[in-house]
Short mmCIF file of C-alpha atoms and ligand atoms in Angstrom, two decimals:
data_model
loop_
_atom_site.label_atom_id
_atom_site.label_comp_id
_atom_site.label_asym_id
_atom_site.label_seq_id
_atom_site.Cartn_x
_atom_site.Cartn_y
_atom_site.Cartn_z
CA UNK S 1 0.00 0.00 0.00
CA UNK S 2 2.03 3.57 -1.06
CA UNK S 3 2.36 5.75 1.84
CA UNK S 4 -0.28 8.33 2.67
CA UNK S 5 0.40 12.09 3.29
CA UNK S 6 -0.86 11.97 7.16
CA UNK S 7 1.77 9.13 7.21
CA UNK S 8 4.55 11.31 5.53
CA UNK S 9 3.64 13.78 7.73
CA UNK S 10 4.22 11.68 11.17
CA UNK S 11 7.66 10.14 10.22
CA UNK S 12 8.70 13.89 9.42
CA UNK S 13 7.30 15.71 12.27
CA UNK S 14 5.30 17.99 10.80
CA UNK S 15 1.35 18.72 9.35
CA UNK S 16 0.02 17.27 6.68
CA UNK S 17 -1.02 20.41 5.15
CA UNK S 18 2.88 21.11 5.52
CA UNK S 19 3.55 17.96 3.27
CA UNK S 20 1.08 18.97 0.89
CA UNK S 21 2.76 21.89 -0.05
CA UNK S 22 5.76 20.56 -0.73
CA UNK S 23 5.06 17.88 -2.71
CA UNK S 24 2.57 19.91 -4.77
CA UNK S 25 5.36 22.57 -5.13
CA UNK S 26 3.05 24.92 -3.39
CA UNK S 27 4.90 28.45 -2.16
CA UNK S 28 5.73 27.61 1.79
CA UNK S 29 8.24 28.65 4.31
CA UNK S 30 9.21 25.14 5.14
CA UNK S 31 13.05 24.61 5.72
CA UNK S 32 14.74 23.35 2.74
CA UNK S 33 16.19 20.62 4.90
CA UNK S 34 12.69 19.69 5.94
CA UNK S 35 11.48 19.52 2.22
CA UNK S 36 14.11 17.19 1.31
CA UNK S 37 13.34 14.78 4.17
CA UNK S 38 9.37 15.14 3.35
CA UNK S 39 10.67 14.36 -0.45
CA UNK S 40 13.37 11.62 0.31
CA UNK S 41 10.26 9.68 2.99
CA UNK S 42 7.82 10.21 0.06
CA UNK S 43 10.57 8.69 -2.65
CA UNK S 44 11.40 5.89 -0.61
CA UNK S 45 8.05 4.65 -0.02
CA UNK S 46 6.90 5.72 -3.39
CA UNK S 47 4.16 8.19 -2.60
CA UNK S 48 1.67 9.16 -5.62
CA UNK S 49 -0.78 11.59 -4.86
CA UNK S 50 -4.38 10.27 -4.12
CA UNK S 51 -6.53 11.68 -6.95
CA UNK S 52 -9.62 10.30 -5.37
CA UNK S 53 -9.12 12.16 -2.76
CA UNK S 54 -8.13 15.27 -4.52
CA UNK S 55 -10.98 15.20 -6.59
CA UNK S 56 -12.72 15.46 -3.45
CA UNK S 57 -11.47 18.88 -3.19
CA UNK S 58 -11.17 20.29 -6.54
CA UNK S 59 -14.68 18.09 -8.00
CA UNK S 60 -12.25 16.62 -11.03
CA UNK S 61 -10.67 13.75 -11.56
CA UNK S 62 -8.57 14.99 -14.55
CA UNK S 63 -10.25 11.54 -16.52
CA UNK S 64 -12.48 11.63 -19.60
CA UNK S 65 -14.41 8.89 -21.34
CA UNK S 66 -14.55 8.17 -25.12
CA UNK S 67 -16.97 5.88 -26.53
CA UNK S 68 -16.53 4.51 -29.92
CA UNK S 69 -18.53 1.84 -32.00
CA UNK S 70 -16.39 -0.51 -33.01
CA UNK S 71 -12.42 -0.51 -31.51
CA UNK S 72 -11.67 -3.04 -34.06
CA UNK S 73 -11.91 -0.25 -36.99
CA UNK S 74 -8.64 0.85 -37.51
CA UNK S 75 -10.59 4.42 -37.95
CA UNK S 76 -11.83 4.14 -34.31
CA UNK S 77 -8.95 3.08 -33.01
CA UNK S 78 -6.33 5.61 -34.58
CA UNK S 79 -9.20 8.28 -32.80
CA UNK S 80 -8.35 6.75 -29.78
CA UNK S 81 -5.09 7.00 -29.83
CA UNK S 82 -4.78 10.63 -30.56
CA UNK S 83 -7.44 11.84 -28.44
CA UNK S 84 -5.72 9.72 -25.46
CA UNK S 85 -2.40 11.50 -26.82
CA UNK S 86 -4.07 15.49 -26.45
CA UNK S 87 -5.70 14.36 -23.55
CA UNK S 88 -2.29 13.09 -21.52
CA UNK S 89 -0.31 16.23 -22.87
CA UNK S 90 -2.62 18.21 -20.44
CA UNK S 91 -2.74 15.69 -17.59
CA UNK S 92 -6.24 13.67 -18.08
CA UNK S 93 -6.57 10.19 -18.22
CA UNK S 94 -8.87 8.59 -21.57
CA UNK S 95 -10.96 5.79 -20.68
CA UNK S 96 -11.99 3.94 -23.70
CA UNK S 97 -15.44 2.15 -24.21
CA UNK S 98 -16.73 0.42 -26.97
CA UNK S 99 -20.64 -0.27 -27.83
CA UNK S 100 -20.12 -2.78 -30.55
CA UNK S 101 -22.47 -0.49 -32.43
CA UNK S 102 -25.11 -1.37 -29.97
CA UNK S 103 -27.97 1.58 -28.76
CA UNK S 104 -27.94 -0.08 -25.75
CA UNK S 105 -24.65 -0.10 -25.06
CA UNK S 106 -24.12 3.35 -25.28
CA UNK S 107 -26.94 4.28 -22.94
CA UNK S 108 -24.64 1.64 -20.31
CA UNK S 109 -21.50 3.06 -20.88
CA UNK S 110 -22.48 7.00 -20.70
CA UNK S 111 -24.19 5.78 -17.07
CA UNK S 112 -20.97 3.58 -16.44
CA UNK S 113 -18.05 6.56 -17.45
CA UNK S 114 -20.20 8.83 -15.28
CA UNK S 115 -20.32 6.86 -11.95
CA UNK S 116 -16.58 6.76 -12.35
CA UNK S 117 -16.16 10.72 -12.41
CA UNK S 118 -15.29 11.26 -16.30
CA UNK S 119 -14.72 15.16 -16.42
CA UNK S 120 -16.10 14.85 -19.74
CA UNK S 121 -17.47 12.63 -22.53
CA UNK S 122 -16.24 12.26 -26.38
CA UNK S 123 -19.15 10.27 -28.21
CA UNK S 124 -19.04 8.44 -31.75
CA UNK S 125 -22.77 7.12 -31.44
CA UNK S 126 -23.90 3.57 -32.65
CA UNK S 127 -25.75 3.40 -35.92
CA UNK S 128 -28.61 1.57 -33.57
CA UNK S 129 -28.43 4.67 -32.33
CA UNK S 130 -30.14 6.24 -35.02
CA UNK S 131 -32.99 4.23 -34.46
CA UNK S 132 -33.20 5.76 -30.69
CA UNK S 133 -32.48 9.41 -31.51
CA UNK S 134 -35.42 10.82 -29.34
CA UNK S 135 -34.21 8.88 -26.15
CA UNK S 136 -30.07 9.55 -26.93
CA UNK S 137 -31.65 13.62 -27.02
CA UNK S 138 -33.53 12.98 -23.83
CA UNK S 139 -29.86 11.37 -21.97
CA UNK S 140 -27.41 13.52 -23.41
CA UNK S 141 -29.73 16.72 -22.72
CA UNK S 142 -29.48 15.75 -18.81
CA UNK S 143 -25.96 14.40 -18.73
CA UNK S 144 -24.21 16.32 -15.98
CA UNK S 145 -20.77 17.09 -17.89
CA UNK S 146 -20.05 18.33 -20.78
CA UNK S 147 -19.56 16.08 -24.04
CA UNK S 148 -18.36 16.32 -27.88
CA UNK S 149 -20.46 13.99 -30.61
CA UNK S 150 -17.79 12.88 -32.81
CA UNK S 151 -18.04 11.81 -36.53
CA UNK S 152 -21.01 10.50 -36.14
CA UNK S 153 -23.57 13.21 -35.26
CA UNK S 154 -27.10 13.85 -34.85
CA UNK S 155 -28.14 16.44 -37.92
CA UNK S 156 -31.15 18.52 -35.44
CA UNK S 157 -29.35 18.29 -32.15
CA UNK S 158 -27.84 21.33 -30.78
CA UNK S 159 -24.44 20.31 -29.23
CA UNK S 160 -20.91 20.52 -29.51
CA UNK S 161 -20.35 18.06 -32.56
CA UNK S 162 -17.03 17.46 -34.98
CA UNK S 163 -17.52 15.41 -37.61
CA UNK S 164 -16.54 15.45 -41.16
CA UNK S 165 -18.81 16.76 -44.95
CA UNK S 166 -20.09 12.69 -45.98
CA UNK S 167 -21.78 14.58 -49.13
CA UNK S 168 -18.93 15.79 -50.31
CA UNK S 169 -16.19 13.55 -49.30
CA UNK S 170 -18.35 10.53 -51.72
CA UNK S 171 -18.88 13.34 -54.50
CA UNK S 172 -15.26 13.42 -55.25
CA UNK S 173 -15.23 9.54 -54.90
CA UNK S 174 -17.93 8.94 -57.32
CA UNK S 175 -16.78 12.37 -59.68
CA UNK S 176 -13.76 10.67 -60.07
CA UNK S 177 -14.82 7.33 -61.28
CA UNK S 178 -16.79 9.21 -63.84
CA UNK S 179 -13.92 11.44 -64.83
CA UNK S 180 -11.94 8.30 -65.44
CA UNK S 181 -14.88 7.25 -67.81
CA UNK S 182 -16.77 4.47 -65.87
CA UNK S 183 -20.58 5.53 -66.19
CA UNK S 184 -21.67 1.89 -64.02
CA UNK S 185 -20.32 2.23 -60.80
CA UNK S 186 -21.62 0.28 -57.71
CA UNK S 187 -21.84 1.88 -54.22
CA UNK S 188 -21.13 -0.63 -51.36
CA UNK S 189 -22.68 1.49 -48.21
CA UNK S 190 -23.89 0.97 -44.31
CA UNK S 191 -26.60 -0.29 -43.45
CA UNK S 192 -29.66 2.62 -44.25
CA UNK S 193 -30.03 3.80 -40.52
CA UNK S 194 -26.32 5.08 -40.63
CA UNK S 195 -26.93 8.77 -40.98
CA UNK S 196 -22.85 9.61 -42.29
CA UNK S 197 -23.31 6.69 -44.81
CA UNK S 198 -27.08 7.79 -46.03
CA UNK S 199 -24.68 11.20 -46.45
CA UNK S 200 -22.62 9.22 -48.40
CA UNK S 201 -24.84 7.62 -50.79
CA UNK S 202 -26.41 11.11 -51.60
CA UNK S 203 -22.74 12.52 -52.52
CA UNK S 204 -22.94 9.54 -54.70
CA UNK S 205 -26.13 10.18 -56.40
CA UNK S 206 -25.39 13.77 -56.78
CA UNK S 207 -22.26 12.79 -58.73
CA UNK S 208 -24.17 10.25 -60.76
CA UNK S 209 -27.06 12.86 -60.92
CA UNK S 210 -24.79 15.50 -62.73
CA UNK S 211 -23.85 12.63 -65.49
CA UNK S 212 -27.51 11.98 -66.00
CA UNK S 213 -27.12 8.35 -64.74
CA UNK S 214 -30.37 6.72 -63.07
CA UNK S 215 -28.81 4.21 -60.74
CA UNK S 216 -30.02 1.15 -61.10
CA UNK S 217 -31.19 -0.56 -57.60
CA UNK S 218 -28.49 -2.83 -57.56
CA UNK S 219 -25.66 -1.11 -57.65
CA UNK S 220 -26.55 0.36 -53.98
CA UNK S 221 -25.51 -2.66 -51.74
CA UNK S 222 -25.83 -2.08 -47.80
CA UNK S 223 -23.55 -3.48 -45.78
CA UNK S 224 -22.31 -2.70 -42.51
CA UNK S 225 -19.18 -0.82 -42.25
CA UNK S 226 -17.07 -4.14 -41.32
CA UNK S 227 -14.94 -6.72 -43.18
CA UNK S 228 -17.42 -9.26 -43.51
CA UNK S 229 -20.16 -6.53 -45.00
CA UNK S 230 -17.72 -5.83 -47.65
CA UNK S 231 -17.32 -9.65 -48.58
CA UNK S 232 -20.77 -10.47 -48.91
CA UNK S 233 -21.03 -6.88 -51.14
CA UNK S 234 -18.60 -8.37 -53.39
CA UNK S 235 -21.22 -11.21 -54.08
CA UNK S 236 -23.69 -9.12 -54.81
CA UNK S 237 -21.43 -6.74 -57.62
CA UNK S 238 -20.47 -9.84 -59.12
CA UNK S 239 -24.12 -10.30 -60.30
CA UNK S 240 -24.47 -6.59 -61.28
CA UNK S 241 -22.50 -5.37 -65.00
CA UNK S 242 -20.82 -2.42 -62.89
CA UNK S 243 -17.06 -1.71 -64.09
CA UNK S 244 -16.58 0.78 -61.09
CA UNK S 245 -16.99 0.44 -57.02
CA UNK S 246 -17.57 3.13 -54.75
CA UNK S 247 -16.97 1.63 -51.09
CA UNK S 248 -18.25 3.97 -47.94
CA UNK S 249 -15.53 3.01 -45.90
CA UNK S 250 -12.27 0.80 -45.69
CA UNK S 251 -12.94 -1.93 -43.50
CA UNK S 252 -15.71 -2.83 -46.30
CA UNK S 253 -13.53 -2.95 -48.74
CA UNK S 254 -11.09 -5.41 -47.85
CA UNK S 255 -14.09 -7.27 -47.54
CA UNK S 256 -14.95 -6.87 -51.02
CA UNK S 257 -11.24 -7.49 -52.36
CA UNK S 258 -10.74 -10.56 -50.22
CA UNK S 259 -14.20 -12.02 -52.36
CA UNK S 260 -12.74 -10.74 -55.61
CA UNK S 261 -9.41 -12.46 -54.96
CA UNK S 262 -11.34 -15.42 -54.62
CA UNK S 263 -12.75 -15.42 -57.30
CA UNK S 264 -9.67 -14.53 -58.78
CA UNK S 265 -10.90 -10.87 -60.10
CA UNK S 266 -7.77 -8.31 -59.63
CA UNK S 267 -8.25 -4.65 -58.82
CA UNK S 268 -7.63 -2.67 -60.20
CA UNK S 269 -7.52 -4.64 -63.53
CA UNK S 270 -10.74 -5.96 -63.63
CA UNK S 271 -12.63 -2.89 -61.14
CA UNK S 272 -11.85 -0.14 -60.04
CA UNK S 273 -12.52 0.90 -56.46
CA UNK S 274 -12.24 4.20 -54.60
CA UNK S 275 -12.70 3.69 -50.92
CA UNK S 276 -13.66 5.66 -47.41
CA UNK S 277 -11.13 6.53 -44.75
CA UNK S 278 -7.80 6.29 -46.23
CA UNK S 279 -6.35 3.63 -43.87
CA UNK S 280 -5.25 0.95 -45.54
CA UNK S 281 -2.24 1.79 -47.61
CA UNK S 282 0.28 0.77 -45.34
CA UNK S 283 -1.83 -2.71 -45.46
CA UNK S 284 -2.14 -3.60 -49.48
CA UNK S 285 0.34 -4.96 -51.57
CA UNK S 286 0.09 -4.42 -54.67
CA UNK S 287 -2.90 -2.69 -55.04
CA UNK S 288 -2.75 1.31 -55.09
CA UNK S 289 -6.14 1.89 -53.50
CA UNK S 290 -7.64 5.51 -53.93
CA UNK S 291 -9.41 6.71 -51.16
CA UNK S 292 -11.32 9.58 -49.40
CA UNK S 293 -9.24 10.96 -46.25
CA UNK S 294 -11.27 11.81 -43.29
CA UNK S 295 -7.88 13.61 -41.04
CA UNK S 296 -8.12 11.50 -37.77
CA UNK S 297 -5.68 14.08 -36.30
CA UNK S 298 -7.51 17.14 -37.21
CA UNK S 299 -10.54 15.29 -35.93
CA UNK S 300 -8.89 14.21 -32.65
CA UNK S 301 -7.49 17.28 -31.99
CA UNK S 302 -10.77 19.68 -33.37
CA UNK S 303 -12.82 17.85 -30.60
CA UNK S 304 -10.26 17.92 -27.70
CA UNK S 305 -10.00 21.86 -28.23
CA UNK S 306 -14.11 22.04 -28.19
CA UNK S 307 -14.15 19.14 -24.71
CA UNK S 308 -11.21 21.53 -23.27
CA UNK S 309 -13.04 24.75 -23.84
CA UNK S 310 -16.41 23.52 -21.61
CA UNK S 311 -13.10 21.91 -19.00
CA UNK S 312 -13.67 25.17 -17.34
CA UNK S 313 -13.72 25.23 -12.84
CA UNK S 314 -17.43 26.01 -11.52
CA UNK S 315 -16.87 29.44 -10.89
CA UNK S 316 -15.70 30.09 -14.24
CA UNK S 317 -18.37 27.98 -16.08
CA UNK S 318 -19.98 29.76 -19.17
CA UNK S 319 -23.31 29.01 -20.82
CA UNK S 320 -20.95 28.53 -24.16
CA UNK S 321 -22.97 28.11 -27.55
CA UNK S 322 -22.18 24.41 -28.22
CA UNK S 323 -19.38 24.37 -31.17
CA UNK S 324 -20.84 22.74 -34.63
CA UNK S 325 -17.38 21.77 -36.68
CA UNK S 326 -17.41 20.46 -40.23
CA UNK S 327 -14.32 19.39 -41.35
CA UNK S 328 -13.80 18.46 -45.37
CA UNK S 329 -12.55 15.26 -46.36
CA UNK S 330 -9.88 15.27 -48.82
CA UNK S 331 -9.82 12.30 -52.17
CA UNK S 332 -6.56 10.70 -52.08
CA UNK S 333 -5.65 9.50 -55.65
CA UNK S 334 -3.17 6.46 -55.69
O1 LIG X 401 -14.94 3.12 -40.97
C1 LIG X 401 -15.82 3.58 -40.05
C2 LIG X 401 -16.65 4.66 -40.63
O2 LIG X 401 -17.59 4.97 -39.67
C3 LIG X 401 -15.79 5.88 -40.92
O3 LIG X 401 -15.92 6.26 -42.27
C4 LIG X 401 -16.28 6.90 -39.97
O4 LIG X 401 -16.85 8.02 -40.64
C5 LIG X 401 -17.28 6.18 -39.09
O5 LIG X 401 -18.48 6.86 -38.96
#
């Protein structure tokens, strides 16, 4: 069990409020050869301040919570990483939940983050979610801290909310496919309650729109956002006459590539793909895979710098307008 301060304080002969000081570097007139024997007692017996107990005091706990849908999505999990990065550079802890893109789920974990003190919540919603939106308004309009939606938003809510322009992002997907001359191109998408890939099908459309191509019903296969959505898409193109695949995210399309290799169909010889997210071209060899970026970093660091701004004490706390970030997604042409 580390040592306490009250026990610091009896082995030195002083007050605890006297030990406090000095190991918070607080200005005191203790004798210098006092601090060093409240410092070398404390080093030996490896003291680390109680932040239970300080958060008694100052009603923080320097932690925040981040729930995400699925930490198995290299996308999620690269958020993670460089929220938990901003987060440490200014001393809070990340704790990081994830609802398996369950409604549920994220109802339990906002309840669980808050009985353990979170500070303050980031929140990429499940696309269940979407099916719940009038309850999720109802428990995030009560929660007792303040929060940032992340990427995946919800359109009439008024909150703070960074997230990235779908529409656009699968415009320049689908504008490009057409530029390159394909006039049948498939889009493999989320399942239709997933509000950023509805987004994304209507960038599609628009770019089809603007070529005065009616899409034919086929070619708009729903998956759902995850490896094994992507492979069974890649059945369903091979029954279509599409030349061209426009894939709402990444993790879906090394679904549909791992069916195609199957079958022994090569992109991008025999298709050509554009994908969502940008992640994977570290991963394929031999394929140059062009995708739409979504910047993880900006993202990450966007909705730290909104969370930080409401990280204000009590008697400093402003009724801020809630921040409503759009970020634009770049096409990355390989
Ligand atoms: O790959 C996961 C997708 O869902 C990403 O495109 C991101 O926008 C998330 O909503």
């Amino acid at each position: 069990m580390p040592i306490t301060l009250k026990e610091i304080a009896k082995q030195a002969g002083i007050s605890i409020s006297s030990v406090s000081l000095v190991l918070n570097n607080k200005p005191n007139r203790i004798s210098e050869q006092t601090k060093e024997l409240i410092k070398k007692i404390a080093e030996e017996n490896q003291y680390r301040p109680n932040t239970i107990a300080r958060s008694l005091v100052t009603r923080q706990t320097k932690t925040l919570g981040l729930i995400i849908p699925d930490i198995e999505n290299i996308f999620f999990s690269k958020l993670a990483k460089i929220l938990e990065i901003e987060v440490r550079k200014e001393g809070y802890t990340l704790i990081i939940v994830n609802s398996n893109d369950k409604f549920s789920e994220d109802l339990l974990l906002i309840d669980l983050l808050i009985s353990r003190g979170v500070d303050g919540l980031f929140l990429a919603i499940s696309n269940e979610s979407y099916l719940h939106e009038e309850e999720l308004v109802e428990k995030l309009t009560k929660l007792p801290i303040p929060f940032v939606m992340i990427d995946r938003i919800l359109e009439s809510f008024e909150c703070n909310k960074v997230y990235f322009d779908n529409i656009t992002g699968a415009y320049l997907a689908t504008k490009y496919l057409l530029e390159q001359g394909h006039r049948k191109i498939s889009c493999v998408c989320n399942t239709y309650i997933s509000k950023n890939s509805l987004s994304r099908i209507n960038g599609y459309k628009k770019a089809m729109d603007e070529y005065k191509i009616k899409v034919p019903k086929e070619y708009i296969i729903p998956a759902n956002y995850r490896v094994e959505g992507g492979y069974l898409a890649g059945e369903q193109i091979l029954k279509t006459d599409c030349t061209a695949i426009f894939v709402c995210n990444d993790m879906m399309t090394l679904g549909v590539i791992k069916k195609f290799y199957e079958c022994g169909i090569h992109v991008p010889d025999d298709y050509s793909i554009v994908s969502y997210d940008n992640l994977l071209s570290d991963f394929l060899f031999g394929i140059k895979l062009s995708s739409v970026d979504q910047d993880i970093n900006e993202l990450g660091i966007s909705s730290w710098k909104v969370l930080k701004d409401c990280l204000v004490s009590d008697d400093q706390k402003r009724e801020s307008i809630p921040q409503d970030i759009c970020l634009s997604p770049k096409l990355i042409i390989r």
